[in-house]
Amino acid sequence: MIIIGEKINGAIPSVAKAIVEKDADFIRNLAKIQTAAGVQFIDVCASVEDSIELETMKWLIDLVQEVTETPIAVDSPNVHICAEAMKFCNKPGLFNSVSLEGDKIELAFSAIADTEWECVALLNSDKGIPKTAKDRLDVFADLMVKVKEYNIDPSRMHIDPLIEMLCTSEDGIKMVTDVIRKIKEQYQTIHVTGAVSNISFNLPVRKMVNMGFVVLAMNAGLDSAILDPTNRDLMGIIFATEALLGDDEYCMEYIGAYREGIFGPVKK
C-alpha cells in the first residue's frame, strides 16, 4: 500500500495555528513522525487564503525537506499552486490533484508530462460528481485519453474514485468498490487512491468505519491511500490485509512493521 501522510494540512486546526504562529518545530515534527511511520509521500496542503497560499506552501515544503527525504505531495485545489509548488521540491513527488473540470488537466499534465512526478486524478468533471459507477468509469475513460495524449505512464497515476460519506449512501460502498475493480481490470499498473477518512464523516467511532472500509477497498484493488499514518490500529489493519491478500510474501512486511513499532511495540 502506498501511504500518503495527511497530517500537514492547514484545514486541521492545530496545523492552521502552527501556520499562523510560524511554529516551524511543530511542522518539522509532523514530517518526522510520518516518515517514521513509513509513508511514501508527505502531503502538504496550506489551506489558507489565495493571496498567501504559494508562500505558505514554500514555507511548509522547506520545513519538511529539512528533516526528511520523503517525497512531497503538493496539495491544493488550485492546479497553478500545485505546479508552482513543484519547483520547491528537491525530488519528484505527487501532484494532488487534477480532474476533468475546466482546463485543470491540461495545466497539470503539461507540468508533469516530461518528469517523474506522479499524479492524483479525481473522477469528476464539469458535470460535477458522477452519481453512478458507470458515469464515474466514463469520466475515467475520458481521463485516460488525456493520460495517453500526454504520454504519461499509467503507473504514475493515482485514481481517486471519490470516497463519499457512508451515512448518505444507499448501497454502502458497493459503487466505489465496483469502480475500483473495473479500473484495476483495465490497467493493472495504475494506482487507486482516496482519502480514507471521508467514508466516516458524521458517524460515531469513526476509526471503526475507516478500518472496515480499508479492508473492503483493498480487497477491491485500492493500493494507495491518504490517511493518518500515526494511527497504529489503521496501519496494522493495512499490513494485515496485504498479507491476507497474498501481497506480502511470507508476511515479511507485516512482521517488519510490527518490529519497527509502526503498529506493534515501539523499540526502546
PDB file of C-alpha atoms in Angstrom:
ATOM      1  CA  MET A   1       0.000   0.000   0.000  1.00  0.00           C
ATOM      2  CA  ILE A   2       1.256   3.462  -0.917  1.00  0.00           C
ATOM      3  CA  ILE A   3       0.648   5.651   2.116  1.00  0.00           C
ATOM      4  CA  ILE A   4       0.232   9.413   1.649  1.00  0.00           C
ATOM      5  CA  GLY A   5       0.536  11.078   5.053  1.00  0.00           C
ATOM      6  CA  GLU A   6      -2.259  13.609   5.594  1.00  0.00           C
ATOM      7  CA  LYS A   7      -1.172  15.402   8.769  1.00  0.00           C
ATOM      8  CA  ILE A   8       0.337  18.611   7.287  1.00  0.00           C
ATOM      9  CA  ASN A   9      -2.880  20.269   6.217  1.00  0.00           C
ATOM     10  CA  GLY A  10      -3.989  23.769   7.160  1.00  0.00           C
ATOM     11  CA  ALA A  11      -7.577  22.539   7.391  1.00  0.00           C
ATOM     12  CA  ILE A  12      -6.558  20.775  10.625  1.00  0.00           C
ATOM     13  CA  PRO A  13      -6.921  23.323  13.470  1.00  0.00           C
ATOM     14  CA  SER A  14      -3.562  22.531  15.097  1.00  0.00           C
ATOM     15  CA  VAL A  15      -1.767  22.934  11.762  1.00  0.00           C
ATOM     16  CA  ALA A  16      -3.648  26.136  10.972  1.00  0.00           C
ATOM     17  CA  LYS A  17      -2.476  27.509  14.336  1.00  0.00           C
ATOM     18  CA  ALA A  18       1.113  26.488  13.584  1.00  0.00           C
ATOM     19  CA  ILE A  19       0.948  28.243  10.206  1.00  0.00           C
ATOM     20  CA  VAL A  20      -0.357  31.468  11.738  1.00  0.00           C
ATOM     21  CA  GLU A  21       2.232  31.386  14.525  1.00  0.00           C
ATOM     22  CA  LYS A  22       5.047  30.216  12.218  1.00  0.00           C
ATOM     23  CA  ASP A  23       5.707  27.288  14.531  1.00  0.00           C
ATOM     24  CA  ALA A  24       8.379  25.585  12.464  1.00  0.00           C
ATOM     25  CA  ASP A  25       9.154  22.892  15.030  1.00  0.00           C
ATOM     26  CA  PHE A  26       5.528  21.733  15.013  1.00  0.00           C
ATOM     27  CA  ILE A  27       5.597  21.242  11.235  1.00  0.00           C
ATOM     28  CA  ARG A  28       9.009  19.568  11.306  1.00  0.00           C
ATOM     29  CA  ASN A  29       7.766  17.124  13.917  1.00  0.00           C
ATOM     30  CA  LEU A  30       4.735  16.204  11.809  1.00  0.00           C
ATOM     31  CA  ALA A  31       7.108  15.419   8.941  1.00  0.00           C
ATOM     32  CA  LYS A  32       9.371  13.323  11.167  1.00  0.00           C
ATOM     33  CA  ILE A  33       6.641  11.212  12.750  1.00  0.00           C
ATOM     34  CA  GLN A  34       5.051  10.468   9.377  1.00  0.00           C
ATOM     35  CA  THR A  35       8.402   9.471   7.934  1.00  0.00           C
ATOM     36  CA  ALA A  36       8.953   7.176  10.922  1.00  0.00           C
ATOM     37  CA  ALA A  37       5.580   5.576  10.167  1.00  0.00           C
ATOM     38  CA  GLY A  38       6.840   4.608   6.722  1.00  0.00           C
ATOM     39  CA  VAL A  39       4.875   6.860   4.370  1.00  0.00           C
ATOM     40  CA  GLN A  40       5.785   7.035   0.693  1.00  0.00           C
ATOM     41  CA  PHE A  41       4.634  10.666   0.344  1.00  0.00           C
ATOM     42  CA  ILE A  42       4.053  13.514   2.793  1.00  0.00           C
ATOM     43  CA  ASP A  43       1.060  15.567   1.739  1.00  0.00           C
ATOM     44  CA  VAL A  44       1.472  19.331   2.120  1.00  0.00           C
ATOM     45  CA  CYS A  45      -1.687  21.406   1.927  1.00  0.00           C
ATOM     46  CA  ALA A  46      -1.705  25.033   3.111  1.00  0.00           C
ATOM     47  CA  SER A  47      -5.491  25.626   3.164  1.00  0.00           C
ATOM     48  CA  VAL A  48      -5.017  29.380   3.509  1.00  0.00           C
ATOM     49  CA  GLU A  49      -6.348  32.330   1.538  1.00  0.00           C
ATOM     50  CA  ASP A  50      -5.274  32.544  -2.102  1.00  0.00           C
ATOM     51  CA  SER A  51      -3.004  35.565  -1.668  1.00  0.00           C
ATOM     52  CA  ILE A  52      -0.629  33.731   0.674  1.00  0.00           C
ATOM     53  CA  GLU A  53      -1.087  30.117  -0.418  1.00  0.00           C
ATOM     54  CA  LEU A  54       2.056  29.779  -2.530  1.00  0.00           C
ATOM     55  CA  GLU A  55       4.381  31.397   0.024  1.00  0.00           C
ATOM     56  CA  THR A  56       2.835  29.221   2.738  1.00  0.00           C
ATOM     57  CA  MET A  57       3.358  26.116   0.618  1.00  0.00           C
ATOM     58  CA  LYS A  58       7.023  27.038   0.175  1.00  0.00           C
ATOM     59  CA  TRP A  59       7.452  27.554   3.923  1.00  0.00           C
ATOM     60  CA  LEU A  60       5.855  24.193   4.697  1.00  0.00           C
ATOM     61  CA  ILE A  61       7.750  22.286   1.998  1.00  0.00           C
ATOM     62  CA  ASP A  62      11.088  23.775   3.062  1.00  0.00           C
ATOM     63  CA  LEU A  63      10.458  22.708   6.665  1.00  0.00           C
ATOM     64  CA  VAL A  64       9.526  19.170   5.645  1.00  0.00           C
ATOM     65  CA  GLN A  65      12.633  18.850   3.485  1.00  0.00           C
ATOM     66  CA  GLU A  66      14.849  19.994   6.350  1.00  0.00           C
ATOM     67  CA  VAL A  67      14.066  16.803   8.267  1.00  0.00           C
ATOM     68  CA  THR A  68      13.191  14.126   5.707  1.00  0.00           C
ATOM     69  CA  GLU A  69      13.894  12.994   2.173  1.00  0.00           C
ATOM     70  CA  THR A  70      10.391  11.530   1.799  1.00  0.00           C
ATOM     71  CA  PRO A  71       8.822  12.879  -1.418  1.00  0.00           C
ATOM     72  CA  ILE A  72       6.233  15.641  -1.135  1.00  0.00           C
ATOM     73  CA  ALA A  73       2.624  15.505  -2.314  1.00  0.00           C
ATOM     74  CA  VAL A  74       1.817  19.096  -3.298  1.00  0.00           C
ATOM     75  CA  ASP A  75      -1.854  19.500  -2.428  1.00  0.00           C
ATOM     76  CA  SER A  76      -4.178  22.301  -3.491  1.00  0.00           C
ATOM     77  CA  PRO A  77      -7.499  22.652  -5.337  1.00  0.00           C
ATOM     78  CA  ASN A  78      -5.658  25.234  -7.446  1.00  0.00           C
ATOM     79  CA  VAL A  79      -3.580  23.431 -10.082  1.00  0.00           C
ATOM     80  CA  HIS A  80      -1.495  26.572 -10.638  1.00  0.00           C
ATOM     81  CA  ILE A  81      -0.390  26.418  -6.999  1.00  0.00           C
ATOM     82  CA  CYS A  82       0.486  22.735  -7.328  1.00  0.00           C
ATOM     83  CA  ALA A  83       2.506  23.410 -10.487  1.00  0.00           C
ATOM     84  CA  GLU A  84       4.413  26.252  -8.836  1.00  0.00           C
ATOM     85  CA  ALA A  85       4.937  24.300  -5.602  1.00  0.00           C
ATOM     86  CA  MET A  86       6.613  21.513  -7.591  1.00  0.00           C
ATOM     87  CA  LYS A  87       9.551  23.905  -8.067  1.00  0.00           C
ATOM     88  CA  PHE A  88      10.197  23.977  -4.316  1.00  0.00           C
ATOM     89  CA  CYS A  89      10.628  20.189  -4.088  1.00  0.00           C
ATOM     90  CA  ASN A  90      14.050  18.552  -4.096  1.00  0.00           C
ATOM     91  CA  LYS A  91      12.810  15.434  -5.890  1.00  0.00           C
ATOM     92  CA  PRO A  92       9.772  14.237  -7.865  1.00  0.00           C
ATOM     93  CA  GLY A  93       6.671  13.709  -5.756  1.00  0.00           C
ATOM     94  CA  LEU A  94       2.915  13.595  -6.145  1.00  0.00           C
ATOM     95  CA  PHE A  95       0.686  16.231  -7.789  1.00  0.00           C
ATOM     96  CA  ASN A  96      -2.535  16.314  -5.716  1.00  0.00           C
ATOM     97  CA  SER A  97      -4.775  16.730  -7.598  1.00  0.00           C
ATOM     98  CA  VAL A  98      -6.372  17.140 -11.004  1.00  0.00           C
ATOM     99  CA  SER A  99      -9.759  16.445 -12.587  1.00  0.00           C
ATOM    100  CA  LEU A 100     -11.614  16.963 -15.849  1.00  0.00           C
ATOM    101  CA  GLU A 101     -13.023  20.262 -14.620  1.00  0.00           C
ATOM    102  CA  GLY A 102     -12.245  23.145 -16.961  1.00  0.00           C
ATOM    103  CA  ASP A 103      -8.636  23.196 -18.154  1.00  0.00           C
ATOM    104  CA  LYS A 104      -7.188  21.674 -14.980  1.00  0.00           C
ATOM    105  CA  ILE A 105      -5.955  18.530 -16.678  1.00  0.00           C
ATOM    106  CA  GLU A 106      -4.128  20.401 -19.423  1.00  0.00           C
ATOM    107  CA  LEU A 107      -2.377  22.613 -16.884  1.00  0.00           C
ATOM    108  CA  ALA A 108      -1.439  19.718 -14.610  1.00  0.00           C
ATOM    109  CA  PHE A 109      -0.352  17.263 -17.288  1.00  0.00           C
ATOM    110  CA  SER A 110       1.710  19.936 -19.033  1.00  0.00           C
ATOM    111  CA  ALA A 111       3.568  20.424 -15.750  1.00  0.00           C
ATOM    112  CA  ILE A 112       4.283  16.740 -15.071  1.00  0.00           C
ATOM    113  CA  ALA A 113       4.391  15.127 -18.533  1.00  0.00           C
ATOM    114  CA  ASP A 114       8.164  15.132 -19.008  1.00  0.00           C
ATOM    115  CA  THR A 115       9.017  14.497 -15.365  1.00  0.00           C
ATOM    116  CA  GLU A 116       8.905  11.589 -12.909  1.00  0.00           C
ATOM    117  CA  TRP A 117       6.121  13.178 -10.902  1.00  0.00           C
ATOM    118  CA  GLU A 118       3.055  11.085 -10.095  1.00  0.00           C
ATOM    119  CA  CYS A 119      -0.477  12.476 -10.059  1.00  0.00           C
ATOM    120  CA  VAL A 120      -3.784  12.064  -8.223  1.00  0.00           C
ATOM    121  CA  ALA A 121      -6.808  12.356 -10.535  1.00  0.00           C
ATOM    122  CA  LEU A 122     -10.369  12.715  -9.296  1.00  0.00           C
ATOM    123  CA  LEU A 123     -13.218  11.146 -11.255  1.00  0.00           C
ATOM    124  CA  ASN A 124     -15.296  14.292 -11.574  1.00  0.00           C
ATOM    125  CA  SER A 125     -15.796  16.737 -14.429  1.00  0.00           C
ATOM    126  CA  ASP A 126     -17.618  19.926 -15.355  1.00  0.00           C
ATOM    127  CA  LYS A 127     -20.823  17.983 -14.724  1.00  0.00           C
ATOM    128  CA  GLY A 128     -19.880  17.552 -11.056  1.00  0.00           C
ATOM    129  CA  ILE A 129     -19.560  14.320  -9.092  1.00  0.00           C
ATOM    130  CA  PRO A 130     -20.975  11.380 -11.075  1.00  0.00           C
ATOM    131  CA  LYS A 131     -23.761   9.577  -9.234  1.00  0.00           C
ATOM    132  CA  THR A 132     -23.271   6.085 -10.681  1.00  0.00           C
ATOM    133  CA  ALA A 133     -20.367   3.695 -11.186  1.00  0.00           C
ATOM    134  CA  LYS A 134     -20.927   3.799 -14.952  1.00  0.00           C
ATOM    135  CA  ASP A 135     -20.704   7.589 -15.026  1.00  0.00           C
ATOM    136  CA  ARG A 136     -17.509   7.576 -12.974  1.00  0.00           C
ATOM    137  CA  LEU A 137     -15.990   4.985 -15.282  1.00  0.00           C
ATOM    138  CA  ASP A 138     -16.966   7.143 -18.258  1.00  0.00           C
ATOM    139  CA  VAL A 139     -15.020  10.020 -16.685  1.00  0.00           C
ATOM    140  CA  PHE A 140     -12.135   7.613 -16.105  1.00  0.00           C
ATOM    141  CA  ALA A 141     -12.163   6.652 -19.798  1.00  0.00           C
ATOM    142  CA  ASP A 142     -12.003  10.320 -20.808  1.00  0.00           C
ATOM    143  CA  LEU A 143      -9.212  10.898 -18.296  1.00  0.00           C
ATOM    144  CA  MET A 144      -7.118   8.061 -19.699  1.00  0.00           C
ATOM    145  CA  VAL A 145      -7.407   9.538 -23.187  1.00  0.00           C
ATOM    146  CA  LYS A 146      -5.609  12.576 -21.782  1.00  0.00           C
ATOM    147  CA  VAL A 147      -3.063  10.394 -19.963  1.00  0.00           C
ATOM    148  CA  LYS A 148      -2.188   8.764 -23.283  1.00  0.00           C
ATOM    149  CA  GLU A 149      -2.151  12.097 -25.110  1.00  0.00           C
ATOM    150  CA  TYR A 150       0.484  13.449 -22.709  1.00  0.00           C
ATOM    151  CA  ASN A 151       2.425  10.156 -22.803  1.00  0.00           C
ATOM    152  CA  ILE A 152       2.122   9.602 -19.053  1.00  0.00           C
ATOM    153  CA  ASP A 153       2.616   6.004 -17.985  1.00  0.00           C
ATOM    154  CA  PRO A 154      -0.485   4.717 -16.153  1.00  0.00           C
ATOM    155  CA  SER A 155       1.733   3.595 -13.255  1.00  0.00           C
ATOM    156  CA  ARG A 156       2.255   7.282 -12.421  1.00  0.00           C
ATOM    157  CA  MET A 157      -1.470   7.847 -11.924  1.00  0.00           C
ATOM    158  CA  HIS A 158      -3.392   7.553  -8.647  1.00  0.00           C
ATOM    159  CA  ILE A 159      -7.097   7.486  -9.494  1.00  0.00           C
ATOM    160  CA  ASP A 160      -9.469   8.751  -6.809  1.00  0.00           C
ATOM    161  CA  PRO A 161     -12.903   7.131  -7.328  1.00  0.00           C
ATOM    162  CA  LEU A 162     -14.383   9.759  -4.954  1.00  0.00           C
ATOM    163  CA  ILE A 163     -14.939   8.332  -1.492  1.00  0.00           C
ATOM    164  CA  GLU A 164     -18.084   9.877  -0.016  1.00  0.00           C
ATOM    165  CA  MET A 165     -19.808   9.721   3.366  1.00  0.00           C
ATOM    166  CA  LEU A 166     -21.170   6.300   4.207  1.00  0.00           C
ATOM    167  CA  CYS A 167     -24.105   7.812   6.112  1.00  0.00           C
ATOM    168  CA  THR A 168     -25.527   9.330   2.917  1.00  0.00           C
ATOM    169  CA  SER A 169     -25.042   6.224   0.795  1.00  0.00           C
ATOM    170  CA  GLU A 170     -27.916   3.941  -0.191  1.00  0.00           C
ATOM    171  CA  ASP A 171     -25.755   0.920  -1.010  1.00  0.00           C
ATOM    172  CA  GLY A 172     -22.754   1.170   1.313  1.00  0.00           C
ATOM    173  CA  ILE A 173     -19.513   1.243  -0.632  1.00  0.00           C
ATOM    174  CA  LYS A 174     -20.634  -1.006  -3.492  1.00  0.00           C
ATOM    175  CA  MET A 175     -20.383   1.748  -6.098  1.00  0.00           C
ATOM    176  CA  VAL A 176     -16.874   2.699  -5.044  1.00  0.00           C
ATOM    177  CA  THR A 177     -15.617  -0.890  -4.938  1.00  0.00           C
ATOM    178  CA  ASP A 178     -17.210  -1.589  -8.343  1.00  0.00           C
ATOM    179  CA  VAL A 179     -15.330   1.395  -9.781  1.00  0.00           C
ATOM    180  CA  ILE A 180     -12.057   0.298  -8.169  1.00  0.00           C
ATOM    181  CA  ARG A 181     -12.362  -3.229  -9.562  1.00  0.00           C
ATOM    182  CA  LYS A 182     -13.133  -2.030 -13.100  1.00  0.00           C
ATOM    183  CA  ILE A 183     -10.210   0.388 -13.079  1.00  0.00           C
ATOM    184  CA  LYS A 184      -7.763  -2.291 -11.944  1.00  0.00           C
ATOM    185  CA  GLU A 185      -9.137  -4.734 -14.513  1.00  0.00           C
ATOM    186  CA  GLN A 186      -8.379  -2.255 -17.291  1.00  0.00           C
ATOM    187  CA  TYR A 187      -4.976  -1.033 -16.048  1.00  0.00           C
ATOM    188  CA  GLN A 188      -3.113  -3.366 -13.719  1.00  0.00           C
ATOM    189  CA  THR A 189      -0.265  -0.922 -13.033  1.00  0.00           C
ATOM    190  CA  ILE A 190      -2.448   2.071 -12.255  1.00  0.00           C
ATOM    191  CA  HIS A 191      -2.961   3.076  -8.612  1.00  0.00           C
ATOM    192  CA  VAL A 192      -6.304   3.697  -6.939  1.00  0.00           C
ATOM    193  CA  THR A 193      -6.284   6.096  -4.004  1.00  0.00           C
ATOM    194  CA  GLY A 194      -8.548   8.175  -1.802  1.00  0.00           C
ATOM    195  CA  ALA A 195      -8.951   9.992   1.495  1.00  0.00           C
ATOM    196  CA  VAL A 196      -9.891   7.118   3.791  1.00  0.00           C
ATOM    197  CA  SER A 197     -11.467   9.273   6.496  1.00  0.00           C
ATOM    198  CA  ASN A 198     -14.056  10.682   4.071  1.00  0.00           C
ATOM    199  CA  ILE A 199     -16.069   7.490   4.467  1.00  0.00           C
ATOM    200  CA  SER A 200     -16.807   8.067   8.160  1.00  0.00           C
ATOM    201  CA  PHE A 201     -17.827  11.731   8.313  1.00  0.00           C
ATOM    202  CA  ASN A 202     -20.736  12.344  10.728  1.00  0.00           C
ATOM    203  CA  LEU A 203     -20.522   8.846  12.228  1.00  0.00           C
ATOM    204  CA  PRO A 204     -19.540   7.858  15.790  1.00  0.00           C
ATOM    205  CA  VAL A 205     -16.333   5.901  16.455  1.00  0.00           C
ATOM    206  CA  ARG A 206     -15.053   6.846  13.013  1.00  0.00           C
ATOM    207  CA  LYS A 207     -11.927   4.713  13.279  1.00  0.00           C
ATOM    208  CA  MET A 208     -14.021   1.532  13.145  1.00  0.00           C
ATOM    209  CA  VAL A 209     -15.674   2.575   9.898  1.00  0.00           C
ATOM    210  CA  ASN A 210     -12.334   3.656   8.431  1.00  0.00           C
ATOM    211  CA  MET A 211     -10.730   0.293   9.233  1.00  0.00           C
ATOM    212  CA  GLY A 212     -13.632  -1.685   7.811  1.00  0.00           C
ATOM    213  CA  PHE A 213     -13.554   0.412   4.663  1.00  0.00           C
ATOM    214  CA  VAL A 214      -9.826  -0.077   4.161  1.00  0.00           C
ATOM    215  CA  VAL A 215     -10.153  -3.862   4.261  1.00  0.00           C
ATOM    216  CA  LEU A 216     -13.004  -3.941   1.742  1.00  0.00           C
ATOM    217  CA  ALA A 217     -11.447  -1.327  -0.542  1.00  0.00           C
ATOM    218  CA  MET A 218      -8.065  -3.074  -0.557  1.00  0.00           C
ATOM    219  CA  ASN A 219      -9.823  -6.311  -1.458  1.00  0.00           C
ATOM    220  CA  ALA A 220     -11.314  -4.459  -4.458  1.00  0.00           C
ATOM    221  CA  GLY A 221      -7.909  -3.103  -5.505  1.00  0.00           C
ATOM    222  CA  LEU A 222      -7.205   0.065  -3.516  1.00  0.00           C
ATOM    223  CA  ASP A 223      -3.412   0.278  -3.296  1.00  0.00           C
ATOM    224  CA  SER A 224      -2.829   3.903  -2.343  1.00  0.00           C
ATOM    225  CA  ALA A 225      -4.442   5.959   0.416  1.00  0.00           C
ATOM    226  CA  ILE A 226      -4.379   9.373   2.039  1.00  0.00           C
ATOM    227  CA  LEU A 227      -4.556   8.838   5.785  1.00  0.00           C
ATOM    228  CA  ASP A 228      -3.043   9.419   9.194  1.00  0.00           C
ATOM    229  CA  PRO A 229      -0.016   7.098   9.292  1.00  0.00           C
ATOM    230  CA  THR A 230       0.378   7.572  13.039  1.00  0.00           C
ATOM    231  CA  ASN A 231      -2.920   5.738  13.593  1.00  0.00           C
ATOM    232  CA  ARG A 232      -1.362   2.422  14.614  1.00  0.00           C
ATOM    233  CA  ASP A 233      -4.638   0.469  14.507  1.00  0.00           C
ATOM    234  CA  LEU A 234      -5.285   1.551  10.924  1.00  0.00           C
ATOM    235  CA  MET A 235      -1.713   0.836   9.869  1.00  0.00           C
ATOM    236  CA  GLY A 236      -1.911  -2.604  11.471  1.00  0.00           C
ATOM    237  CA  ILE A 237      -5.091  -3.370   9.528  1.00  0.00           C
ATOM    238  CA  ILE A 238      -3.389  -2.320   6.287  1.00  0.00           C
ATOM    239  CA  PHE A 239      -0.343  -4.543   6.818  1.00  0.00           C
ATOM    240  CA  ALA A 240      -2.541  -7.451   7.901  1.00  0.00           C
ATOM    241  CA  THR A 241      -4.815  -7.072   4.875  1.00  0.00           C
ATOM    242  CA  GLU A 242      -1.867  -7.008   2.484  1.00  0.00           C
ATOM    243  CA  ALA A 243      -0.650 -10.271   3.996  1.00  0.00           C
ATOM    244  CA  LEU A 244      -4.105 -11.843   3.811  1.00  0.00           C
ATOM    245  CA  LEU A 245      -4.458 -10.828   0.155  1.00  0.00           C
ATOM    246  CA  GLY A 246      -1.175 -12.523  -0.703  1.00  0.00           C
ATOM    247  CA  ASP A 247       0.630  -9.247  -1.396  1.00  0.00           C
ATOM    248  CA  ASP A 248       3.195  -9.762   1.360  1.00  0.00           C
ATOM    249  CA  GLU A 249       5.412 -12.792   0.739  1.00  0.00           C
ATOM    250  CA  TYR A 250       5.813 -14.850   3.915  1.00  0.00           C
ATOM    251  CA  CYS A 251       4.296 -11.900   5.826  1.00  0.00           C
ATOM    252  CA  MET A 252       7.698 -10.238   5.925  1.00  0.00           C
ATOM    253  CA  GLU A 253       6.332  -6.683   5.601  1.00  0.00           C
ATOM    254  CA  TYR A 254       3.807  -7.348   8.374  1.00  0.00           C
ATOM    255  CA  ILE A 255       6.491  -8.750  10.678  1.00  0.00           C
ATOM    256  CA  GLY A 256       8.885  -5.920   9.847  1.00  0.00           C
ATOM    257  CA  ALA A 257       6.277  -3.230  10.521  1.00  0.00           C
ATOM    258  CA  TYR A 258       5.481  -4.851  13.867  1.00  0.00           C
ATOM    259  CA  ARG A 259       9.129  -4.923  14.849  1.00  0.00           C
ATOM    260  CA  GLU A 260       9.593  -1.303  13.819  1.00  0.00           C
ATOM    261  CA  GLY A 261       6.698  -0.259  16.020  1.00  0.00           C
ATOM    262  CA  ILE A 262       4.525   1.016  13.147  1.00  0.00           C
ATOM    263  CA  PHE A 263       1.635  -0.815  14.765  1.00  0.00           C
ATOM    264  CA  GLY A 264       3.308  -3.017  17.361  1.00  0.00           C
ATOM    265  CA  PRO A 265       5.537  -2.265  20.347  1.00  0.00           C
ATOM    266  CA  VAL A 266       7.826   0.716  19.888  1.00  0.00           C
ATOM    267  CA  LYS A 267      11.506  -0.190  20.138  1.00  0.00           C
ATOM    268  CA  LYS A 268      13.337   1.145  23.163  1.00  0.00           C
TER     269      LYS A 268
END
